[in-house]
Coordinates of C-alpha atoms and ligand atoms in Angstrom, one line a residue:
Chain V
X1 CA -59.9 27.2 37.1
X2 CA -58.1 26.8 40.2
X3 CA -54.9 25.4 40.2
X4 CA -53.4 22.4 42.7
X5 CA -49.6 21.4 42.5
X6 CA -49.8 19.3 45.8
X7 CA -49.8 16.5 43.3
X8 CA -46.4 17.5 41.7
X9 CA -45.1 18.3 45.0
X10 CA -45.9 14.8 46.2
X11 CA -45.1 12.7 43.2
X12 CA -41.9 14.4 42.5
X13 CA -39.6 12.2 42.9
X14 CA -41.5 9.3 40.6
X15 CA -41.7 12.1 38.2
X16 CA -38.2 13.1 38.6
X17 CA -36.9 9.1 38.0
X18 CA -39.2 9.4 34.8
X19 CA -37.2 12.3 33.3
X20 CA -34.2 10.4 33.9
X21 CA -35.6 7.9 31.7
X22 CA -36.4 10.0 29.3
X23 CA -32.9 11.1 29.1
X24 CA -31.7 7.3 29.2
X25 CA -33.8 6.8 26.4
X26 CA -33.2 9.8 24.4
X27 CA -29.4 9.5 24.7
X28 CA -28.8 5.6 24.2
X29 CA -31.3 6.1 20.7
X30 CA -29.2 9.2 19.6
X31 CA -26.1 6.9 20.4
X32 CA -27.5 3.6 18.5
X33 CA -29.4 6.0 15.6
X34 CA -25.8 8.0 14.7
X35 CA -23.5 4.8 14.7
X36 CA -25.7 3.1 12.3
X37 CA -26.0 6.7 10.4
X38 CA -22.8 7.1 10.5
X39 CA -22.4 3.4 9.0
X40 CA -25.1 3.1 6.3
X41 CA -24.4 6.8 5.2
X42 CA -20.7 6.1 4.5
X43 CA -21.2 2.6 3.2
X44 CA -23.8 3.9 0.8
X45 CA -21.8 6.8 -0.2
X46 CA -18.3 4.7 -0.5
X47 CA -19.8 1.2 -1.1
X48 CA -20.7 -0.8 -4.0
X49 CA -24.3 -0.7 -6.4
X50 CA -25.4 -3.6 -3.8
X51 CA -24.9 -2.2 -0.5
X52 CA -26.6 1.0 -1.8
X53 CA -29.5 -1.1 -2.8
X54 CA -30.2 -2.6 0.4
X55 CA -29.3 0.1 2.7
X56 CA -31.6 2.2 0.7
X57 CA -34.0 -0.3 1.2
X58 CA -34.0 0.1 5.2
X59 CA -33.5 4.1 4.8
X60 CA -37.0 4.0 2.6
X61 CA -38.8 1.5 5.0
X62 CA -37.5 3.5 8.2
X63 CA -39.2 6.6 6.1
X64 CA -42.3 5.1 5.1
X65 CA -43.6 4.0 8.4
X66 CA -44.5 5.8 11.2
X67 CA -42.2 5.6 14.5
X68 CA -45.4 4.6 16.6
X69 CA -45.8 1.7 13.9
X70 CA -42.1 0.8 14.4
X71 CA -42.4 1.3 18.3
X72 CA -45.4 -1.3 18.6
X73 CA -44.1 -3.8 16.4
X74 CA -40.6 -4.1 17.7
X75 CA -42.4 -4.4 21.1
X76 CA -45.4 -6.6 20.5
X77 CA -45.0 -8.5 17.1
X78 CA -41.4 -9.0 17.1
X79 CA -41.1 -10.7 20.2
X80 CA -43.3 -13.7 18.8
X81 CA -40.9 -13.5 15.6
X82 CA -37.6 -14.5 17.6
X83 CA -40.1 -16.3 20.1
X84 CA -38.6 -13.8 23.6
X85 CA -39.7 -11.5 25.4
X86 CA -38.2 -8.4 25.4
X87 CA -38.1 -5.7 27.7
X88 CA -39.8 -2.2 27.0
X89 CA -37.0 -0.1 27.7
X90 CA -34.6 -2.1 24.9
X91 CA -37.5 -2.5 22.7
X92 CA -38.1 1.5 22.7
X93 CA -34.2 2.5 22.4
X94 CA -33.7 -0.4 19.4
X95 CA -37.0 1.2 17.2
X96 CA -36.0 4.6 18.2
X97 CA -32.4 4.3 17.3
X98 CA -33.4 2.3 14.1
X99 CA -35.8 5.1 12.6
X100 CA -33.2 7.8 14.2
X101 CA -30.2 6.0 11.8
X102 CA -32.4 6.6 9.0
X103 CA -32.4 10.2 8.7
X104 CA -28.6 10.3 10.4
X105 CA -27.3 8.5 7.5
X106 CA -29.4 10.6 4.7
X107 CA -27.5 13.8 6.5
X108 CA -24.5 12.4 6.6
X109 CA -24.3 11.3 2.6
X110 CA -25.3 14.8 2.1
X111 CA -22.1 15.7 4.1
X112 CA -20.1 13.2 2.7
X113 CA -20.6 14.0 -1.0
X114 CA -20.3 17.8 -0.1
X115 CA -16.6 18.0 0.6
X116 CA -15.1 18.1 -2.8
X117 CA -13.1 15.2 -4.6
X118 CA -9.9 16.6 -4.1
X119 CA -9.8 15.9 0.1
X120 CA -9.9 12.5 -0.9
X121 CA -7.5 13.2 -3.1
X122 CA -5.0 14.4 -1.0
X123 CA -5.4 12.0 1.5
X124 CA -5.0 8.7 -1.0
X125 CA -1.6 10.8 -2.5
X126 CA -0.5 10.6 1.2
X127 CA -0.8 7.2 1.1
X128 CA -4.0 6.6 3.0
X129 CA -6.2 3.6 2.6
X130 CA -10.1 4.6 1.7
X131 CA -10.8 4.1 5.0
X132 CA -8.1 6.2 6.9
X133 CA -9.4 8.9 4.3
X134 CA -12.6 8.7 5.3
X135 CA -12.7 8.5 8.9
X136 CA -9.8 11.4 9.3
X137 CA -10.8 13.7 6.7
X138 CA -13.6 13.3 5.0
X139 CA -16.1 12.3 7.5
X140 CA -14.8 14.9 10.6
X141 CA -15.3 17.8 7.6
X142 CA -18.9 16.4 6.7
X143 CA -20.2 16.1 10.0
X144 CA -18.9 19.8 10.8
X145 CA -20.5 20.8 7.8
X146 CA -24.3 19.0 9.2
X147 CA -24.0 19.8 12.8
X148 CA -27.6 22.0 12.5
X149 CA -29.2 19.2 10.7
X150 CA -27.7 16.4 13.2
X151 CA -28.2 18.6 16.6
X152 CA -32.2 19.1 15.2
X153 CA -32.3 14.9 14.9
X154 CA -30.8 15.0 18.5
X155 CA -33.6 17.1 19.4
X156 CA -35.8 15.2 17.5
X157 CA -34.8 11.8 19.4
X158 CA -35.6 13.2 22.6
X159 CA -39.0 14.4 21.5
X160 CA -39.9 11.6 20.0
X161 CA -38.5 9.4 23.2
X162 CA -42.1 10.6 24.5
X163 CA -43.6 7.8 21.9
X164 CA -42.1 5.1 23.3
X165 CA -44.8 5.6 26.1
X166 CA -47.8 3.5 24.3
X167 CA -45.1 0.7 24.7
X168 CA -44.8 1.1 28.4
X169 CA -41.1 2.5 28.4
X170 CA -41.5 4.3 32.0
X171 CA -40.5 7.8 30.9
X172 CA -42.1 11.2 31.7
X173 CA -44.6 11.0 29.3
X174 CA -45.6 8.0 30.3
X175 CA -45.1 8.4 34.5
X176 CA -47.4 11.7 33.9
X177 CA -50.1 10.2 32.6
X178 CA -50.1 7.5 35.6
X179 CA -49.7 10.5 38.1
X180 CA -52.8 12.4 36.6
X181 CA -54.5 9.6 36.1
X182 CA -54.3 9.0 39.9
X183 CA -55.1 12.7 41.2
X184 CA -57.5 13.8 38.6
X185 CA -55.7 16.7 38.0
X186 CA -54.5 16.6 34.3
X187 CA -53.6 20.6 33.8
X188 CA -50.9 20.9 36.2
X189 CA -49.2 17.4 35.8
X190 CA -49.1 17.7 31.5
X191 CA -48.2 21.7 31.9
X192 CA -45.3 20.7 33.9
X193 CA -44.1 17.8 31.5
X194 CA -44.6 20.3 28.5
X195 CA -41.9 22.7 30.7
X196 CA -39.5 19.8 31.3
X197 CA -39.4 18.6 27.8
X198 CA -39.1 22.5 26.7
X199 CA -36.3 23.1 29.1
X200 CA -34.3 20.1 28.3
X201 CA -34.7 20.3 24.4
X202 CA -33.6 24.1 24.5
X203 CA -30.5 24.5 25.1
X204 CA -29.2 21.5 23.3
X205 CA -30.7 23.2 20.3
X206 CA -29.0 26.5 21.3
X207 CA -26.0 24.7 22.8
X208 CA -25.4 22.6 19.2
X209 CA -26.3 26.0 17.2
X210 CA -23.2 27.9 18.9
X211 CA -21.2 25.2 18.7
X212 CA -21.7 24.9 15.0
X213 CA -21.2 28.9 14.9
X214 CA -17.4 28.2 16.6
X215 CA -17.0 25.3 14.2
X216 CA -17.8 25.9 10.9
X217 CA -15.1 27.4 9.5
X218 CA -13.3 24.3 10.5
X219 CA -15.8 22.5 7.8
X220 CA -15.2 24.1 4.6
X221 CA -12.3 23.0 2.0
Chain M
X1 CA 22.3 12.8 -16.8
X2 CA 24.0 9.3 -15.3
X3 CA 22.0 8.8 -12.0
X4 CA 19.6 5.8 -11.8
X5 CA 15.6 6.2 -13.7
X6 CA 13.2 6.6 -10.9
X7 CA 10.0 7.3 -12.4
X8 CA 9.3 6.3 -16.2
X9 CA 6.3 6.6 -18.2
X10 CA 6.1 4.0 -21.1
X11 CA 4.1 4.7 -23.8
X12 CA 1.0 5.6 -20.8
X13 CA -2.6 6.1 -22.5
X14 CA -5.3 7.2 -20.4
X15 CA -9.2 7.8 -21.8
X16 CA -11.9 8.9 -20.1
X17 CA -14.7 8.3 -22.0
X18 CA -13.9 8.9 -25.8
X19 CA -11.5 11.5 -24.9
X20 CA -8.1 10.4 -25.2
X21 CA -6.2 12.2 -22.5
X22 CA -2.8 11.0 -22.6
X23 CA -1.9 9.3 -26.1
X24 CA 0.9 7.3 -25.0
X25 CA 3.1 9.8 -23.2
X26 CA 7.0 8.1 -22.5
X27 CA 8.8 10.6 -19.9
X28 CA 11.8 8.8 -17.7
X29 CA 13.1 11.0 -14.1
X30 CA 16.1 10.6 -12.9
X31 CA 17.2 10.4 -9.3
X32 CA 17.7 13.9 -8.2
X33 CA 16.4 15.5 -11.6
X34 CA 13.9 18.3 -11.8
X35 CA 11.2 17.7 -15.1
X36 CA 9.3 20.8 -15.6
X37 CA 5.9 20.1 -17.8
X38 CA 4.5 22.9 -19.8
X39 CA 2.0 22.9 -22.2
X40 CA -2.0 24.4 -22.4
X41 CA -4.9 23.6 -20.5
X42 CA -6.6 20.1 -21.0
X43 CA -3.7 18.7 -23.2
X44 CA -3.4 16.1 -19.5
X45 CA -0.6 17.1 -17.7
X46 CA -3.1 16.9 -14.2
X47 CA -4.2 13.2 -15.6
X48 CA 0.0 12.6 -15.8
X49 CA 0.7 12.8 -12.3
X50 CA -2.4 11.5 -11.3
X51 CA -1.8 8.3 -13.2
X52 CA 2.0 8.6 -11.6
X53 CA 0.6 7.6 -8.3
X54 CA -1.9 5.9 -9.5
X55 CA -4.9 8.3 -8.1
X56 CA -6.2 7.2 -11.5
X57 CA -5.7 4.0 -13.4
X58 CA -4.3 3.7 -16.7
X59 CA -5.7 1.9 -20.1
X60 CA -2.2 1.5 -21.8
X61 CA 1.4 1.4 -21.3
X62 CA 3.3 1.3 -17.6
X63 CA 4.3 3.5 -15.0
X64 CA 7.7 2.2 -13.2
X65 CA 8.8 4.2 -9.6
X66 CA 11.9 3.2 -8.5
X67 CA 11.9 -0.1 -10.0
X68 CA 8.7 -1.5 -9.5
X69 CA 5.8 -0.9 -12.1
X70 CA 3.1 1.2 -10.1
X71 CA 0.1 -1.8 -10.3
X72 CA -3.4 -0.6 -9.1
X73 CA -4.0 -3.9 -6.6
X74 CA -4.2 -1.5 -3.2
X75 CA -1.1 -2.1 -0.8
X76 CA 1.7 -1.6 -3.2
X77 CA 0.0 1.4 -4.6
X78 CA 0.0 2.5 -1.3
X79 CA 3.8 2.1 -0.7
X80 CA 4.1 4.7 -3.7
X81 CA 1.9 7.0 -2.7
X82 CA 3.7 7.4 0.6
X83 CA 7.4 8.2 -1.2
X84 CA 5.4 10.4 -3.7
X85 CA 5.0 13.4 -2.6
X86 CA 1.8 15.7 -4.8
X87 CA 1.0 19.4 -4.6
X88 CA -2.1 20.4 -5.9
X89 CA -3.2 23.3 -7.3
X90 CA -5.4 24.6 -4.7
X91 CA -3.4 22.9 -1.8
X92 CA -6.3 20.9 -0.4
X93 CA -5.1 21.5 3.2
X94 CA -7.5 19.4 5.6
X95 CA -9.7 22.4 6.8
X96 CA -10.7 21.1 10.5
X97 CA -7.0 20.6 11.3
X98 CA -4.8 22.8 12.7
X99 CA -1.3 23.4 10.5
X100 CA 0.6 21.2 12.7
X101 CA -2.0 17.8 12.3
X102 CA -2.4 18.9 8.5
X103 CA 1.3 17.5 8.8
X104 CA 1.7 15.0 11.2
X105 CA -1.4 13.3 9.5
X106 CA 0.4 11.7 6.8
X107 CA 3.1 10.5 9.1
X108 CA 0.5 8.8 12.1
X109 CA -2.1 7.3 10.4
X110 CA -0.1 5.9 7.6
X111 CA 3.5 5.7 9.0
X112 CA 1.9 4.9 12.5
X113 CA 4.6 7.4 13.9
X114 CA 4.0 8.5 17.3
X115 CA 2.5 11.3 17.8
X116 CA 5.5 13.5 19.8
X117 CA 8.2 12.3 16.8
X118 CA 5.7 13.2 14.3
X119 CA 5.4 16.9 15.9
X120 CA 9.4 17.4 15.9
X121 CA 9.6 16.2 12.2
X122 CA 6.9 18.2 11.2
X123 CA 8.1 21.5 13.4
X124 CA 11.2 20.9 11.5
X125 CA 9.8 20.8 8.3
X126 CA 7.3 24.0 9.3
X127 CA 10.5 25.7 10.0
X128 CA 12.3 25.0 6.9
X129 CA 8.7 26.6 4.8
X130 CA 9.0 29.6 7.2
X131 CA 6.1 28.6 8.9
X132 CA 7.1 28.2 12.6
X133 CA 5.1 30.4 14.1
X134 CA 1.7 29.2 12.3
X135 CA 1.3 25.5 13.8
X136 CA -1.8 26.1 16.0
X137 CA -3.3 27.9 12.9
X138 CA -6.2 26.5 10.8
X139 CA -5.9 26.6 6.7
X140 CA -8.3 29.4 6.6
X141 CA -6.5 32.1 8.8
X142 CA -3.6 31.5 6.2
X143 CA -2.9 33.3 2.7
X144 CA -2.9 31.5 -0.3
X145 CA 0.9 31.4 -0.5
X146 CA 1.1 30.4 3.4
X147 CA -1.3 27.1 2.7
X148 CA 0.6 25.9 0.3
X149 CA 3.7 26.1 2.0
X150 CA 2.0 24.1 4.5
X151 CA 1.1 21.6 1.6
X152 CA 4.7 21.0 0.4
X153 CA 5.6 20.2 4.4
X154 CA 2.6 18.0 5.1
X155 CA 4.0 15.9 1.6
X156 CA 7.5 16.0 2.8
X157 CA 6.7 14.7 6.4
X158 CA 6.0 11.4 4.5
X159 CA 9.9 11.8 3.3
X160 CA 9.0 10.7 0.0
X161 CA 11.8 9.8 -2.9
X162 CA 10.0 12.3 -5.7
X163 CA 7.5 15.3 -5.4
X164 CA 4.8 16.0 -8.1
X165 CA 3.6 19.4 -8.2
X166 CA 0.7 20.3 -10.2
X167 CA 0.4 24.0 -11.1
X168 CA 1.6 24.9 -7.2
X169 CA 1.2 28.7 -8.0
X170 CA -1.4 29.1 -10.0
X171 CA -3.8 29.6 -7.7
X172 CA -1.7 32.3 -5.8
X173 CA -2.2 36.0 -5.5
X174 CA 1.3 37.6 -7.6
X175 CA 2.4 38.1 -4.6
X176 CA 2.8 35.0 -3.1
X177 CA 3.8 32.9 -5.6
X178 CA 7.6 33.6 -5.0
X179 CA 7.4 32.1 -1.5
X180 CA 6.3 29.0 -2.8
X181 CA 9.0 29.2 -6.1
X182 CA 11.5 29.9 -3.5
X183 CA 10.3 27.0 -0.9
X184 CA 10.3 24.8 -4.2
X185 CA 14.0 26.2 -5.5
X186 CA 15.4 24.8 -2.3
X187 CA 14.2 21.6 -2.3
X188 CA 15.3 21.4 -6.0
X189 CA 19.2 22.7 -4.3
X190 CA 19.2 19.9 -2.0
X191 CA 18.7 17.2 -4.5
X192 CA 14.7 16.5 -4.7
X193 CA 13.3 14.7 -7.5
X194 CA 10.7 17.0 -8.7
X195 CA 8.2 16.7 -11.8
X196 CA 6.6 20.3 -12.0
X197 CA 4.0 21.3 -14.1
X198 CA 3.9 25.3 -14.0
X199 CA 3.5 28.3 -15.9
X200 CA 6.5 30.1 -14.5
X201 CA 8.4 29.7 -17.3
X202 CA 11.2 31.9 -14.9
X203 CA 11.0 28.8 -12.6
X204 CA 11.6 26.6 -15.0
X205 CA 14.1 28.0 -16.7
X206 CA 15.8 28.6 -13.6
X207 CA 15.4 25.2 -11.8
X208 CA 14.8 22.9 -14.4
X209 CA 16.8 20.3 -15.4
X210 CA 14.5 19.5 -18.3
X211 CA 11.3 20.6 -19.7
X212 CA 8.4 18.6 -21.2
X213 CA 6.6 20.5 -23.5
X214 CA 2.9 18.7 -23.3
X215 CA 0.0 19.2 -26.3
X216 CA -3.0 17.0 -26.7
X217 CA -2.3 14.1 -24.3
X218 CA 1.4 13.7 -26.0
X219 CA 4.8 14.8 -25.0
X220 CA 6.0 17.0 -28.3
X221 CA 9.0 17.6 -27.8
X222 CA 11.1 17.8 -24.8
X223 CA 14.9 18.9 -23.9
X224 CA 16.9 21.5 -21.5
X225 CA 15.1 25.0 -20.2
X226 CA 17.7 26.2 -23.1
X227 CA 16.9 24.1 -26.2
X228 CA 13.0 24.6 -25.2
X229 CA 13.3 28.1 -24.8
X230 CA 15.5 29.5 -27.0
X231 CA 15.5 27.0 -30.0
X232 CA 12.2 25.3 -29.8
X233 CA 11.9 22.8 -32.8
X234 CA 8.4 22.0 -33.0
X235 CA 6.6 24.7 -34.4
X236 CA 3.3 24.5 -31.8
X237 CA 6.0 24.7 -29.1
X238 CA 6.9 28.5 -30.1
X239 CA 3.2 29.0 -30.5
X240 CA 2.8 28.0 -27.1
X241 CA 5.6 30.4 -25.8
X242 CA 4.7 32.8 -27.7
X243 CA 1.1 32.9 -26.4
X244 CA 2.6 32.8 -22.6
X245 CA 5.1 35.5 -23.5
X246 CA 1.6 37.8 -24.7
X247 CA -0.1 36.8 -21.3
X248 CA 3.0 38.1 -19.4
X249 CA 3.3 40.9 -21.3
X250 CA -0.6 41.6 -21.1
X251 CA -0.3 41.9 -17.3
Ligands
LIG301 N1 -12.0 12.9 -14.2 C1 -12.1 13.2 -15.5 N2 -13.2 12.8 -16.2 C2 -13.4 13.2 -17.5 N3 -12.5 13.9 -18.2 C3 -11.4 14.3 -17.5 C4 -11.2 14.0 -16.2 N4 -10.0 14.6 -15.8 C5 -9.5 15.2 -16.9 N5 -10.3 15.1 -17.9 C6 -10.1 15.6 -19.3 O1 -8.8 15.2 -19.7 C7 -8.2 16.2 -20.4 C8 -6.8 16.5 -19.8 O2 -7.1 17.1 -18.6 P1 -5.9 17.6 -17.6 O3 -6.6 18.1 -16.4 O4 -4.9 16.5 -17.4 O5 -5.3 18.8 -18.4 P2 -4.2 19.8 -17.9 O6 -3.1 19.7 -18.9 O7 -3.8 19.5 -16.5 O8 -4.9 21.2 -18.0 P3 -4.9 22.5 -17.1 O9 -3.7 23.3 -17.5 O10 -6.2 23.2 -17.4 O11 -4.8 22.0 -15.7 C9 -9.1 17.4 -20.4 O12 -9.8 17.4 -21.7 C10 -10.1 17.1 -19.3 O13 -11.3 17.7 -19.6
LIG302 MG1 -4.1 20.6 -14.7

């Protein structure tokens, strides 16, 4: 097999714009997928028999179907549900971000109800509302605690940010397929995104793995 | 005792489930007294001071602090949360925050000081624990003894009218425990309202202005370190002491 990167070296800078779309996407999904974690985990942990109930309801829905399902839907059925358009980019970082919050807020109950009673405790006797409790104490401690299991979602997100591609979100997935669709040459162009999702996905893992190393002691009460 | 009731228990019963765990308990502090509670394990002198500051809600009787009964509707349970002070048995020190926030947390997020007075007050109080030199420490770099010093100042920086200590030593190596007894004898000097439960029956002998003697969710008899100690009345009393005296001795 001979090999032919004149493709690459041409279209680099298409390809280049493409990665930073990837990491537009991957980042803004993390964002929107841990604020509502962070927000259905804690109101499901903390809130009443109702809230669980329903909240559960979206965390077993966001579970039960596949992202690709989510991705198309949000992008093609939805729109004729509010009756407008919406673009691809928003349409891939709102079903990204809402399967994303899913698994954020399972991890982050599981934090949650790990820190013992007695922080909470302590915190009320200080004369704390619920509230101040949780977001100065409880929640800093739990999210220590789940720093593997969140930096593998992060990971996660920007993988699966590749998905949004069947929905026309112009990332490098997406852009690759265009360029080796163009120049017939398939090998070099999918090699080369396979190394750039490899060498972005990498060190975050390693990056959030020694960070949890300096961190954890700081996580158990 | 003449000065003013600041914390009374009337007739208080607390149940959880179909165990009774306080059976109407009546116990009245004074302004600057210190109330030692002894008694064995489960008979609810934990559930007391957690139903003092209403960390737990009661089924009978009242709780009064400083005039006002302590109600469970949230704002005004709040306002006596933050002038009692509570030291729990295994200090609960906030791990992810260093021993300097562990104190000013109290003060900034409820008292909304600002962050620089919060520091001096709590620097002061770090000081007064022997702890100066320990403010960019975490929890766990600290000994047993050490963290709950910290725990006595991070309940002080709220500069609360009464402190509640619940077995403060018992989860100390022997060795530390007099730190915290000597940390806790000096507030008592200086005119603290303290209700203690303990073990230490030195402490309490020493410090205490009264002592509780607690069995099966009911106060059985109560009176000075001396009349407890040397001419206990109720006969399950002396069983108690007598029980602690062959755990001392045992050591
Ligand atoms: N949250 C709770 N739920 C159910 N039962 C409880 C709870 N807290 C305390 N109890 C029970 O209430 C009784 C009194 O408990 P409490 O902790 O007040 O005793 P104590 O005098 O502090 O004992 P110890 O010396 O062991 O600390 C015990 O039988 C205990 O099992
Ligand atoms: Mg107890």
């Amino acid at each position: 097999m001979d090999i032919n990167l004149t493709p690459i070296l041409t279209s680099w800078p298409f390809l280049l714009k493409a990665l930073g779309m990837t990491i537009f996407v991957s980042v803004m999904s993390t964002a929107l997928g841990f604020v509502i974690g962070t927000l259905v985990g804690a109101l499901r942990t903390y809130g009443g028999r109702m809230t669980n109930v329903v909240l559960g309801f979206y965390v077993d829905s966001m579970r039960a179907i596949p992202l690709l399902v989510i991705l198309v839907w949000t992008f093609f059925a939805f729109p004729l549900l509010i009756g407008a358009s919406i673009n691809a980019v928003t349409a891939g970082i709102a079903g990204l971000g809402l399967h994303l919050g899913a698994y954020v807020s399972e991890t982050i109950r599981a934090g949650l109800t790990s820190v013992r009673r007695n922080q909470m405790q302590a915190g009320l006797a200080l004369g704390m509302s619920r509230f101040q409790a949780i977001r100065t104490i409880i929640l800093p401690q739990a999210i220590i605690r789940m720093l593997p299991a969140l930096g593998s979602l992060f990971v996660i997100a920007i993988k699966d940010s590749a998905i949004a591609s069947v929905i026309a979100v112009p990332e490098l997935l997406r852009q690759t397929q265009i360029v080796a669709g163009k120049t017939f040459r398939p090998f070099e162009l999918y090699t080369a995104a396979m190394l750039a999702y490899f060498i972005l996905c990498y060190p975050v893992a390693r990056g959030v793995d020694r960070l949890y190393r300096r961190l954890s002691h700081l996580g158990s009460s | 005792m003449t000065a003013a009731p600041i914390l009374v228990f009337e007739n208080v019963v607390k149940r959880y489930g179909a165990l009774t765990a306080l059976a109407g308990v009546s116990l009245t502090l004074h302004r600057g007294e210190v109330v030692c509670l002894i008694g064995p394990s489960g008979s609810g002198k934990s559930t007391l001071l957690r139903c003092a500051n209403a960390l737990d809600p009661l089924d009978q009787g009242r709780i009064s602090f400083d005039g006002h009964e302590v109600r469970s509707s949230e704002t005004s349970v709040r306002l006596v949360r933050q002038r009692m002070g509570m030291v729990f048995q295994n200090f609960e020190l906030f791990p992810h925050l260093t021993v300097l926030r562990n104190v000013t947390i109290g003060p900034t997020t409820v008292l909304k000081l600002g962050q620089a007075e919060a520091d001096a007050r709590a620097r002061k109080l770090l000081a007064k624990v022997g702890l100066a030199d320990k403010e960019t420490s975490h929890p766990s770099a600290l000994s047993g003894g050490q963290q709950q010093r910290v725990a006595i100042a991070r309940a002080l920086a709220m500069e609360p009218a009464l402190m509640l200590f619940d077995e403060p030593t018992s989860a100390l190596d022997p060795e530390t425990i007099g730190e915290v007894l000597s940390v806790m004898k000096t507030l008592a000097d200086e005119g603290m309202t303290m209700l203690v439960v303990t073990h230490e029956m030195d402490f309490a002998r020493r410090v205490a202005n009264r002592v509780a003697v607690f069995d099966k969710g009911r106060v059985i008899e109560e009176g000075t370190p001396q009349e407890i100690f040397t001419a206990p009345k109720v006969p399950r009393t002396r069983d108690f002491l007598s029980h602690l005296g062959w755990h001392g001795e045992s050591k």
